[in-house]
mmCIF file of C-alpha atoms in Angstrom:
data_model
loop_
_atom_site.group_PDB
_atom_site.id
_atom_site.type_symbol
_atom_site.label_atom_id
_atom_site.label_comp_id
_atom_site.label_asym_id
_atom_site.label_seq_id
_atom_site.Cartn_x
_atom_site.Cartn_y
_atom_site.Cartn_z
ATOM 1 C CA MET Y 1 -1.220 56.583 -3.844
ATOM 2 C CA LYS Y 2 -3.951 54.026 -3.123
ATOM 3 C CA GLY Y 3 -4.613 53.619 -6.851
ATOM 4 C CA LEU Y 4 -0.899 53.130 -7.483
ATOM 5 C CA ALA Y 5 -0.663 50.501 -4.709
ATOM 6 C CA ALA Y 6 -3.739 48.636 -6.020
ATOM 7 C CA GLY Y 7 -2.292 48.666 -9.526
ATOM 8 C CA GLY Y 8 1.008 47.275 -8.280
ATOM 9 C CA LEU Y 9 -0.775 44.486 -6.336
ATOM 10 C CA LEU Y 10 -2.850 43.564 -9.390
ATOM 11 C CA THR Y 11 0.278 43.435 -11.516
ATOM 12 C CA CYS Y 12 1.961 41.102 -9.011
ATOM 13 C CA LEU Y 13 -1.058 38.791 -8.919
ATOM 14 C CA LEU Y 14 -1.236 38.607 -12.695
ATOM 15 C CA ALA Y 15 2.471 37.893 -12.890
ATOM 16 C CA ALA Y 16 2.145 35.091 -10.300
ATOM 17 C CA THR Y 17 -0.700 33.335 -12.114
ATOM 18 C CA PRO Y 18 0.620 30.030 -13.545
ATOM 19 C CA ALA Y 19 0.542 29.742 -17.308
ATOM 20 C CA ARG Y 20 -1.868 27.252 -18.844
ATOM 21 C CA ALA Y 21 -1.072 25.148 -21.857
ATOM 22 C CA SER Y 22 -3.381 25.822 -24.742
ATOM 23 C CA ASP Y 23 -2.429 22.871 -26.948
ATOM 24 C CA ASP Y 24 -2.300 20.034 -24.436
ATOM 25 C CA ASP Y 25 -3.975 20.740 -21.116
ATOM 26 C CA GLY Y 26 -3.265 17.203 -19.899
ATOM 27 C CA ASP Y 27 0.498 17.789 -19.963
ATOM 28 C CA ALA Y 28 0.063 20.970 -17.907
ATOM 29 C CA ARG Y 29 -2.094 19.273 -15.296
ATOM 30 C CA ALA Y 30 -0.059 16.101 -14.858
ATOM 31 C CA PRO Y 31 2.445 17.448 -12.270
ATOM 32 C CA VAL Y 32 -0.403 19.025 -10.285
ATOM 33 C CA LEU Y 33 -2.287 15.712 -10.238
ATOM 34 C CA VAL Y 34 0.787 13.759 -9.231
ATOM 35 C CA SER Y 35 1.762 16.194 -6.490
ATOM 36 C CA TRP Y 36 -1.785 16.367 -5.092
ATOM 37 C CA LYS Y 37 -2.081 12.596 -5.176
ATOM 38 C CA ARG Y 38 1.214 12.055 -3.388
ATOM 39 C CA THR Y 39 0.417 14.672 -0.743
ATOM 40 C CA LEU Y 40 -3.018 13.173 -0.040
ATOM 41 C CA CYS Y 41 -1.487 9.716 0.198
ATOM 42 C CA LEU Y 42 1.137 10.926 2.661
ATOM 43 C CA TYR Y 43 -1.403 12.705 4.873
ATOM 44 C CA THR Y 44 -3.782 9.723 4.909
ATOM 45 C CA GLY Y 45 -0.978 7.261 5.640
ATOM 46 C CA CYS Y 46 -1.607 5.165 2.541
ATOM 47 C CA PHE Y 47 2.153 4.689 2.114
ATOM 48 C CA LEU Y 48 1.829 2.270 5.062
ATOM 49 C CA GLU Y 49 -0.583 0.131 3.054
ATOM 50 C CA PRO Y 50 2.009 -2.594 2.291
ATOM 51 C CA LEU Y 51 2.401 -3.086 6.055
ATOM 52 C CA ILE Y 52 -1.357 -3.492 6.628
ATOM 53 C CA PRO Y 53 -2.531 -6.977 5.608
ATOM 54 C CA ASP Y 54 -5.437 -7.575 3.262
ATOM 55 C CA VAL Y 55 -7.938 -10.093 4.601
ATOM 56 C CA ARG Y 56 -8.955 -12.879 2.237
ATOM 57 C CA TYR Y 57 -11.620 -15.493 2.704
ATOM 58 C CA GLU Y 58 -10.662 -18.831 1.189
ATOM 59 C CA TRP Y 59 -12.697 -21.901 0.302
ATOM 60 C CA GLY Y 60 -12.704 -24.810 -2.110
ATOM 61 C CA PRO Y 61 -13.509 -28.496 -2.579
ATOM 62 C CA ASP Y 62 -10.013 -29.580 -1.554
ATOM 63 C CA ALA Y 63 -9.328 -26.886 1.009
ATOM 64 C CA GLN Y 64 -10.851 -26.011 4.336
ATOM 65 C CA GLU Y 65 -12.629 -22.683 4.629
ATOM 66 C CA GLY Y 66 -10.702 -20.037 6.480
ATOM 67 C CA TRP Y 67 -9.052 -16.632 6.538
ATOM 68 C CA VAL Y 68 -5.798 -15.598 4.931
ATOM 69 C CA LEU Y 69 -3.708 -12.488 5.627
ATOM 70 C CA SER Y 70 -1.744 -11.137 2.654
ATOM 71 C CA TRP Y 71 0.697 -8.251 2.174
ATOM 72 C CA PRO Y 72 0.714 -7.325 -1.550
ATOM 73 C CA ILE Y 73 3.734 -5.185 -2.408
ATOM 74 C CA HIS Y 74 3.672 -3.363 -5.750
ATOM 75 C CA PRO Y 75 7.141 -1.799 -6.183
ATOM 76 C CA TRP Y 76 6.110 0.124 -9.296
ATOM 77 C CA ALA Y 77 3.448 0.527 -11.961
ATOM 78 C CA LEU Y 78 4.603 0.820 -15.553
ATOM 79 C CA PRO Y 79 3.447 3.784 -17.691
ATOM 80 C CA PRO Y 80 0.091 3.267 -19.458
ATOM 81 C CA LEU Y 81 0.366 1.182 -22.598
ATOM 82 C CA ASP Y 82 -0.401 3.079 -25.792
ATOM 83 C CA VAL Y 83 -2.879 0.665 -27.375
ATOM 84 C CA PRO Y 84 -6.224 1.282 -29.103
ATOM 85 C CA GLY Y 85 -9.199 1.162 -26.763
ATOM 86 C CA PRO Y 86 -8.958 1.301 -22.952
ATOM 87 C CA THR Y 87 -5.932 2.384 -20.975
ATOM 88 C CA LEU Y 88 -3.793 -0.555 -19.827
ATOM 89 C CA VAL Y 89 -1.484 -0.382 -16.811
ATOM 90 C CA VAL Y 90 0.825 -3.209 -15.718
ATOM 91 C CA SER Y 91 1.959 -3.543 -12.100
ATOM 92 C CA PRO Y 92 4.284 -6.380 -10.943
ATOM 93 C CA PHE Y 93 3.915 -7.511 -7.330
ATOM 94 C CA LEU Y 94 5.199 -9.740 -4.550
ATOM 95 C CA GLU Y 95 2.757 -11.030 -1.957
ATOM 96 C CA PRO Y 96 3.558 -12.922 1.250
ATOM 97 C CA GLN Y 97 0.544 -14.735 2.700
ATOM 98 C CA LEU Y 98 -0.249 -16.365 6.026
ATOM 99 C CA ARG Y 99 -3.030 -18.951 6.215
ATOM 100 C CA LEU Y 100 -4.650 -18.684 9.642
ATOM 101 C CA GLY Y 101 -5.710 -21.761 11.554
ATOM 102 C CA ARG Y 102 -3.182 -24.145 9.984
ATOM 103 C CA SER Y 103 -0.440 -21.436 10.036
ATOM 104 C CA ALA Y 104 0.799 -22.041 6.497
ATOM 105 C CA PHE Y 105 3.123 -19.506 4.894
ATOM 106 C CA ARG Y 106 2.958 -18.730 1.153
ATOM 107 C CA MET Y 107 4.673 -16.434 -1.341
ATOM 108 C CA LEU Y 108 3.252 -15.123 -4.634
ATOM 109 C CA ALA Y 109 5.109 -13.344 -7.431
ATOM 110 C CA GLY Y 110 3.332 -12.080 -10.536
ATOM 111 C CA ALA Y 111 1.795 -9.092 -12.278
ATOM 112 C CA ARG Y 112 -1.552 -7.298 -12.445
ATOM 113 C CA VAL Y 113 -3.020 -5.629 -15.532
ATOM 114 C CA TYR Y 114 -5.616 -2.853 -15.192
ATOM 115 C CA ALA Y 115 -7.951 -1.862 -18.035
ATOM 116 C CA PHE Y 116 -9.725 1.493 -17.636
ATOM 117 C CA PRO Y 117 -12.113 2.860 -20.271
ATOM 118 C CA ASP Y 118 -11.252 6.404 -21.304
ATOM 119 C CA ALA Y 119 -12.492 9.105 -18.904
ATOM 120 C CA ALA Y 120 -13.666 6.475 -16.368
ATOM 121 C CA ARG Y 121 -12.266 5.638 -12.962
ATOM 122 C CA PHE Y 122 -13.927 2.217 -12.764
ATOM 123 C CA GLY Y 123 -12.168 -0.570 -14.602
ATOM 124 C CA VAL Y 124 -11.337 -4.246 -14.554
ATOM 125 C CA LEU Y 125 -8.187 -6.126 -13.672
ATOM 126 C CA ALA Y 126 -6.615 -9.486 -14.375
ATOM 127 C CA GLU Y 127 -3.615 -10.964 -12.620
ATOM 128 C CA GLY Y 128 -1.447 -14.041 -12.679
ATOM 129 C CA ALA Y 129 1.236 -15.284 -10.313
ATOM 130 C CA GLY Y 130 3.346 -18.211 -9.280
ATOM 131 C CA LEU Y 131 2.682 -19.650 -5.818
ATOM 132 C CA TRP Y 132 5.109 -21.287 -3.414
ATOM 133 C CA GLY Y 133 3.754 -22.417 -0.036
ATOM 134 C CA GLU Y 134 3.853 -24.869 2.811
ATOM 135 C CA ASP Y 135 0.391 -26.101 1.803
ATOM 136 C CA GLY Y 136 1.125 -26.531 -1.907
ATOM 137 C CA SER Y 137 2.789 -24.736 -4.813
ATOM 138 C CA GLY Y 138 1.419 -23.923 -8.245
ATOM 139 C CA GLY Y 139 -0.207 -20.992 -10.027
ATOM 140 C CA VAL Y 140 -2.790 -18.291 -9.338
ATOM 141 C CA ALA Y 141 -5.159 -16.396 -11.648
ATOM 142 C CA GLY Y 142 -7.459 -13.567 -10.591
ATOM 143 C CA LEU Y 143 -10.152 -11.236 -11.909
ATOM 144 C CA GLY Y 144 -11.727 -8.193 -10.334
ATOM 145 C CA LEU Y 145 -13.233 -4.735 -10.442
ATOM 146 C CA SER Y 146 -11.113 -1.701 -9.633
ATOM 147 C CA TYR Y 147 -11.622 1.982 -8.843
ATOM 148 C CA ASP Y 148 -8.859 4.563 -9.288
ATOM 149 C CA PHE Y 149 -8.956 7.316 -6.656
ATOM 150 C CA ILE Y 150 -7.752 9.982 -9.081
ATOM 151 C CA GLU Y 151 -8.026 10.632 -12.794
ATOM 152 C CA ARG Y 152 -5.330 9.036 -14.856
ATOM 153 C CA HIS Y 153 -2.574 10.625 -16.880
ATOM 154 C CA ARG Y 154 0.432 9.159 -18.668
ATOM 155 C CA ASP Y 155 2.646 10.418 -15.819
ATOM 156 C CA THR Y 156 0.471 9.265 -12.895
ATOM 157 C CA VAL Y 157 0.383 5.982 -10.976
ATOM 158 C CA PRO Y 158 -2.931 4.167 -10.324
ATOM 159 C CA TRP Y 159 -4.025 4.243 -6.681
ATOM 160 C CA THR Y 160 -6.814 1.683 -6.587
ATOM 161 C CA LEU Y 161 -9.433 -0.017 -4.483
ATOM 162 C CA SER Y 162 -10.301 -3.433 -5.914
ATOM 163 C CA VAL Y 163 -12.480 -6.470 -5.316
ATOM 164 C CA VAL Y 164 -10.517 -9.503 -6.502
ATOM 165 C CA VAL Y 165 -11.496 -13.156 -6.873
ATOM 166 C CA ARG Y 166 -8.615 -15.620 -7.239
ATOM 167 C CA ARG Y 167 -8.292 -19.278 -8.042
ATOM 168 C CA ALA Y 168 -5.171 -21.216 -7.082
ATOM 169 C CA TRP Y 169 -4.056 -24.560 -8.495
ATOM 170 C CA THR Y 170 -1.559 -26.461 -6.348
ATOM 171 C CA GLY Y 171 -0.252 -29.977 -5.984
ATOM 172 C CA GLU Y 172 -2.504 -30.385 -2.959
ATOM 173 C CA GLY Y 173 -5.702 -29.214 -4.668
ATOM 174 C CA SER Y 174 -7.407 -26.059 -5.899
ATOM 175 C CA ARG Y 175 -8.980 -23.271 -3.884
ATOM 176 C CA LEU Y 176 -10.762 -19.920 -4.290
ATOM 177 C CA ASP Y 177 -10.505 -16.698 -2.328
ATOM 178 C CA VAL Y 178 -11.988 -13.198 -2.443
ATOM 179 C CA SER Y 179 -10.590 -9.964 -1.021
ATOM 180 C CA LEU Y 180 -10.949 -6.183 -0.891
ATOM 181 C CA ASP Y 181 -7.526 -4.616 -1.358
ATOM 182 C CA VAL Y 182 -6.014 -1.157 -1.712
ATOM 183 C CA THR Y 183 -2.989 -0.950 -4.012
ATOM 184 C CA VAL Y 184 -0.460 1.880 -3.824
ATOM 185 C CA PRO Y 185 2.592 1.323 -6.076
ATOM 186 C CA LEU Y 186 5.676 2.563 -4.268
ATOM 187 C CA ASN Y 187 7.025 4.514 -7.235
ATOM 188 C CA MET Y 188 4.292 7.077 -6.553
ATOM 189 C CA PHE Y 189 6.731 8.628 -4.075
ATOM 190 C CA LEU Y 190 9.758 8.717 -6.388
ATOM 191 C CA GLY Y 191 8.657 11.569 -8.648
ATOM 192 C CA THR Y 192 7.574 11.355 -12.259
ATOM 193 C CA PRO Y 193 8.940 12.279 -15.701
ATOM 194 C CA GLY Y 194 6.151 14.854 -15.968
ATOM 195 C CA GLU Y 195 7.362 16.773 -12.949
ATOM 196 C CA SER Y 196 10.975 16.648 -14.115
ATOM 197 C CA ARG Y 197 10.009 17.763 -17.604
ATOM 198 C CA VAL Y 198 8.001 20.746 -16.361
ATOM 199 C CA SER Y 199 10.688 21.685 -13.858
ATOM 200 C CA GLY Y 200 13.333 21.576 -16.576
ATOM 201 C CA ASP Y 201 11.184 23.609 -18.958
ATOM 202 C CA ARG Y 202 10.678 26.270 -16.314
ATOM 203 C CA THR Y 203 14.403 26.380 -15.564
ATOM 204 C CA VAL Y 204 15.309 26.705 -19.234
ATOM 205 C CA SER Y 205 12.665 29.367 -19.863
ATOM 206 C CA ARG Y 206 13.846 31.362 -16.866
ATOM 207 C CA ARG Y 207 17.441 31.072 -18.031
ATOM 208 C CA HIS Y 208 16.528 32.326 -21.505
ATOM 209 C CA ALA Y 209 14.409 35.114 -20.063
ATOM 210 C CA THR Y 210 17.274 36.196 -17.784
ATOM 211 C CA ALA Y 211 19.718 36.173 -20.695
ATOM 212 C CA ARG Y 212 17.361 38.236 -22.841
ATOM 213 C CA PHE Y 213 16.810 40.706 -20.015
ATOM 214 C CA ARG Y 214 20.523 41.111 -19.459
ATOM 215 C CA ALA Y 215 21.169 41.588 -23.176
ATOM 216 C CA ARG Y 216 18.380 44.136 -23.411
ATOM 217 C CA ALA Y 217 19.647 45.931 -20.311
ATOM 218 C CA ALA Y 218 23.178 46.009 -21.654
ATOM 219 C CA SER Y 219 22.040 47.417 -24.970
ATOM 220 C CA SER Y 220 19.818 50.064 -23.408
ATOM 221 C CA LEU Y 221 21.626 51.079 -20.246
ATOM 222 C CA PHE Y 222 25.180 51.087 -21.504
ATOM 223 C CA GLN Y 223 24.628 52.471 -24.966
ATOM 224 C CA ARG Y 224 27.243 55.118 -25.657
ATOM 225 C CA GLU Y 225 26.756 58.035 -27.986
ATOM 226 C CA ALA Y 226 29.444 59.901 -29.812
ATOM 227 C CA PRO Y 227 30.406 63.055 -27.928
ATOM 228 C CA HIS Y 228 28.980 66.240 -29.319
ATOM 229 C CA ILE Y 229 31.646 68.854 -30.027
ATOM 230 C CA MET Y 230 30.571 72.422 -30.113
ATOM 231 C CA GLU Y 231 32.228 74.528 -32.758
ATOM 232 C CA VAL Y 232 33.213 78.035 -31.872
ATOM 233 C CA PRO Y 233 32.469 80.435 -34.715
#
């Protein structure tokens, strides 16, 4: 009896082991990466990142030195661009700013482009935005270094820590600032095509398996034989 019970347990464990893709392991791992990433972000409270201001230090020939609080909001990050060379990811953003000391309010709207070499979490970024503010309006350009907290996949969203240097040109003069910011695009929490695709594949495969099982059961369990008639000599 013990051997029979152990055999049944082993059979259950083998049946519960998830299947692995042999042709494209990346497609099989994508939903796991996305789910793990989202769960970690939820438990660490990173979804509150848009509410926590980044601190920027600003200086320039035509601007007084001082501190700026900014709230960069990245509603979504587009899927990686399929181009030769490094992986490119585009992320539009809105960014309210508050200049301390002189209490000047600003608003930025633009986009950030990440470039990650293959199989590397460190990359570079470039960004551009329009600027509207109480202390001058104009344009902003920025460059920086970025680190992605998890390996990338075509169905994942970059969750990055970056050092960014920006230069702003306004009607009241130019200025520079530097910051350390964490970026969490909000579409990380909306699900991904990879998860939907795998979920649909599993549903379809289960449906086909159930249909085959029922057909096999019907053909084997309800198979009727012609009655055998005994002849009396």
